[in-house]
mmCIF file of C-alpha atoms in Angstrom:
data_model
loop_
_atom_site.group_PDB
_atom_site.id
_atom_site.type_symbol
_atom_site.label_atom_id
_atom_site.label_comp_id
_atom_site.label_asym_id
_atom_site.label_seq_id
_atom_site.Cartn_x
_atom_site.Cartn_y
_atom_site.Cartn_z
ATOM 1 C CA MET I 1 -128.542 -64.492 77.275
ATOM 2 C CA ARG I 2 -130.029 -66.902 76.167
ATOM 3 C CA LEU I 3 -127.609 -69.238 74.365
ATOM 4 C CA GLU I 4 -128.731 -72.390 72.217
ATOM 5 C CA SER I 5 -126.055 -74.963 72.066
ATOM 6 C CA VAL I 6 -124.732 -78.664 73.003
ATOM 7 C CA HIS I 7 -121.340 -76.549 74.583
ATOM 8 C CA ASN I 8 -124.025 -74.501 76.060
ATOM 9 C CA ALA I 9 -126.243 -76.706 77.873
ATOM 10 C CA LEU I 10 -123.876 -79.087 78.961
ATOM 11 C CA GLU I 11 -121.948 -76.386 80.286
ATOM 12 C CA GLN I 12 -124.476 -74.394 82.240
ATOM 13 C CA ALA I 13 -125.619 -78.699 83.476
ATOM 14 C CA LYS I 14 -122.335 -78.916 84.409
ATOM 15 C CA THR I 15 -122.346 -74.939 86.782
ATOM 16 C CA ALA I 16 -125.819 -75.984 88.292
ATOM 17 C CA ALA I 17 -125.070 -79.814 89.306
ATOM 18 C CA ALA I 18 -121.566 -78.173 91.075
ATOM 19 C CA ASP I 19 -124.384 -75.776 93.021
ATOM 20 C CA ILE I 20 -126.669 -77.717 93.934
ATOM 21 C CA CYS I 21 -123.844 -80.059 95.570
ATOM 22 C CA GLY I 22 -122.388 -76.910 96.877
ATOM 23 C CA ASN I 23 -119.881 -76.555 95.180
ATOM 24 C CA PRO I 24 -120.531 -72.897 93.542
ATOM 25 C CA LEU I 25 -118.743 -72.882 89.897
ATOM 26 C CA ALA I 26 -118.860 -69.504 88.332
ATOM 27 C CA TYR I 27 -120.488 -69.867 84.358
ATOM 28 C CA ASP I 28 -116.729 -68.870 82.362
ATOM 29 C CA GLN I 29 -116.714 -69.467 79.366
ATOM 30 C CA VAL I 30 -116.854 -68.429 75.213
ATOM 31 C CA PRO I 31 -119.668 -69.522 73.437
ATOM 32 C CA TRP I 32 -119.650 -71.602 70.169
ATOM 33 C CA PHE I 33 -121.655 -73.376 67.986
ATOM 34 C CA TRP I 34 -120.678 -75.101 65.047
ATOM 35 C CA SER I 35 -122.613 -75.944 62.108
ATOM 36 C CA ASP I 36 -122.703 -78.108 58.725
ATOM 37 C CA GLN I 37 -123.875 -77.374 55.725
ATOM 38 C CA TYR I 38 -123.194 -79.169 52.846
ATOM 39 C CA GLU I 39 -119.907 -78.334 51.643
ATOM 40 C CA LEU I 40 -119.490 -75.331 54.221
ATOM 41 C CA LYS I 41 -118.730 -76.067 57.741
ATOM 42 C CA LEU I 42 -119.992 -72.962 59.559
ATOM 43 C CA GLN I 43 -118.074 -72.363 63.076
ATOM 44 C CA THR I 44 -118.733 -69.511 65.721
ATOM 45 C CA ALA I 45 -116.632 -68.094 69.285
ATOM 46 C CA GLY I 46 -118.505 -65.887 71.340
ATOM 47 C CA LEU I 47 -120.455 -62.519 71.150
ATOM 48 C CA SER I 48 -120.107 -59.556 68.160
ATOM 49 C CA GLN I 49 -122.164 -57.405 70.273
ATOM 50 C CA GLY I 50 -120.963 -54.010 69.743
ATOM 51 C CA TYR I 51 -118.133 -54.461 67.205
ATOM 52 C CA ASP I 52 -116.808 -51.448 65.654
ATOM 53 C CA GLN I 53 -114.388 -53.345 63.033
ATOM 54 C CA VAL I 54 -114.950 -56.239 60.861
ATOM 55 C CA VAL I 55 -111.960 -57.880 59.306
ATOM 56 C CA ILE I 56 -112.169 -60.680 57.099
ATOM 57 C CA ARG I 57 -109.234 -63.561 56.151
ATOM 58 C CA GLY I 58 -109.807 -64.873 53.476
ATOM 59 C CA ASN I 59 -112.752 -65.152 49.891
ATOM 60 C CA MET I 60 -116.006 -65.207 50.911
ATOM 61 C CA ALA I 61 -116.469 -65.912 46.928
ATOM 62 C CA THR I 62 -115.103 -69.204 47.773
ATOM 63 C CA ARG I 63 -116.469 -69.942 50.762
ATOM 64 C CA SER I 64 -112.962 -70.088 52.808
ATOM 65 C CA PHE I 65 -113.124 -66.996 54.823
ATOM 66 C CA ALA I 66 -113.156 -65.877 58.522
ATOM 67 C CA ALA I 67 -114.870 -62.240 59.426
ATOM 68 C CA PHE I 68 -113.541 -61.481 62.837
ATOM 69 C CA TYR I 69 -115.259 -59.069 64.872
ATOM 70 C CA MET I 70 -113.596 -56.498 67.227
ATOM 71 C CA LYS I 71 -114.429 -53.553 69.442
ATOM 72 C CA ASP I 72 -111.150 -50.871 70.253
ATOM 73 C CA GLY I 73 -108.924 -53.322 68.678
ATOM 74 C CA ARG I 74 -110.315 -56.213 70.766
ATOM 75 C CA LEU I 75 -111.350 -59.567 69.082
ATOM 76 C CA LEU I 76 -115.114 -60.382 70.363
ATOM 77 C CA ALA I 77 -116.161 -62.667 68.209
ATOM 78 C CA VAL I 78 -114.705 -65.242 65.057
ATOM 79 C CA ASP I 79 -117.508 -66.391 62.167
ATOM 80 C CA ALA I 80 -115.135 -68.852 60.481
ATOM 81 C CA VAL I 81 -116.720 -70.998 57.097
ATOM 82 C CA ASN I 82 -114.161 -73.706 55.731
ATOM 83 C CA ARG I 83 -111.856 -72.573 58.286
ATOM 84 C CA PRO I 84 -111.188 -74.641 60.796
ATOM 85 C CA VAL I 85 -107.842 -73.126 62.360
ATOM 86 C CA GLU I 86 -108.961 -69.636 62.045
ATOM 87 C CA PHE I 87 -112.134 -70.601 64.564
ATOM 88 C CA THR I 88 -109.787 -72.861 67.115
ATOM 89 C CA LEU I 89 -107.237 -69.872 67.255
ATOM 90 C CA ALA I 90 -109.543 -67.080 67.931
ATOM 91 C CA LYS I 91 -111.949 -69.207 70.355
ATOM 92 C CA ARG I 92 -108.407 -69.687 72.289
ATOM 93 C CA TRP I 93 -106.960 -65.763 71.445
ATOM 94 C CA ILE I 94 -111.045 -64.632 72.917
ATOM 95 C CA TRP I 95 -110.323 -67.121 76.242
ATOM 96 C CA ASP I 96 -107.223 -64.829 76.824
ATOM 97 C CA GLY I 97 -108.351 -61.702 75.906
ATOM 98 C CA LYS I 98 -105.116 -61.100 73.274
ATOM 99 C CA ALA I 99 -105.313 -61.279 69.444
ATOM 100 C CA PRO I 100 -102.733 -60.111 66.368
ATOM 101 C CA SER I 101 -103.549 -56.488 65.119
ATOM 102 C CA PRO I 102 -106.480 -56.009 62.081
ATOM 103 C CA GLN I 103 -103.447 -56.298 59.441
ATOM 104 C CA GLN I 104 -102.150 -59.837 60.330
ATOM 105 C CA LEU I 105 -105.532 -61.151 60.896
ATOM 106 C CA GLY I 106 -106.814 -59.821 56.991
ATOM 107 C CA ASP I 107 -103.689 -60.765 55.860
ATOM 108 C CA ASP I 108 -103.937 -64.510 54.041
ATOM 109 C CA SER I 109 -100.236 -65.011 53.429
ATOM 110 C CA ILE I 110 -99.194 -65.326 56.882
ATOM 111 C CA GLU I 111 -100.428 -68.506 57.701
ATOM 112 C CA ALA I 112 -102.249 -68.724 60.503
ATOM 113 C CA LYS I 113 -100.550 -70.889 63.510
ATOM 114 C CA ALA I 114 -98.045 -68.490 62.500
ATOM 115 C CA LEU I 115 -100.066 -64.741 63.681
ATOM 116 C CA ALA I 116 -98.509 -63.000 66.575
ATOM 117 C CA VAL I 117 -100.461 -62.387 69.811
#
């Protein structure tokens, strides 16, 4: 899969260098990307291919939300707009293979850091 991001380029280079030096290293990363577009900070982690549910946290109209992509209740990816806390947490949840329930993810009255996994 072709992933064009600075993070991916750096991690792929480390993996290739380790292999060249005789220390094979498995490439095992959660892909992520960010971009600042004027007043918007877009942050993405994971790969959303094959999702069967999208849970929105926040308010799209106010340009402050996170879209969590899930398959069979498992978190695959997140697209966060002006929601850095949700992005950071979701990146870790994807890596750990754990995530709050869709009901908790969608409940913006629960502070993000208090979401149970």
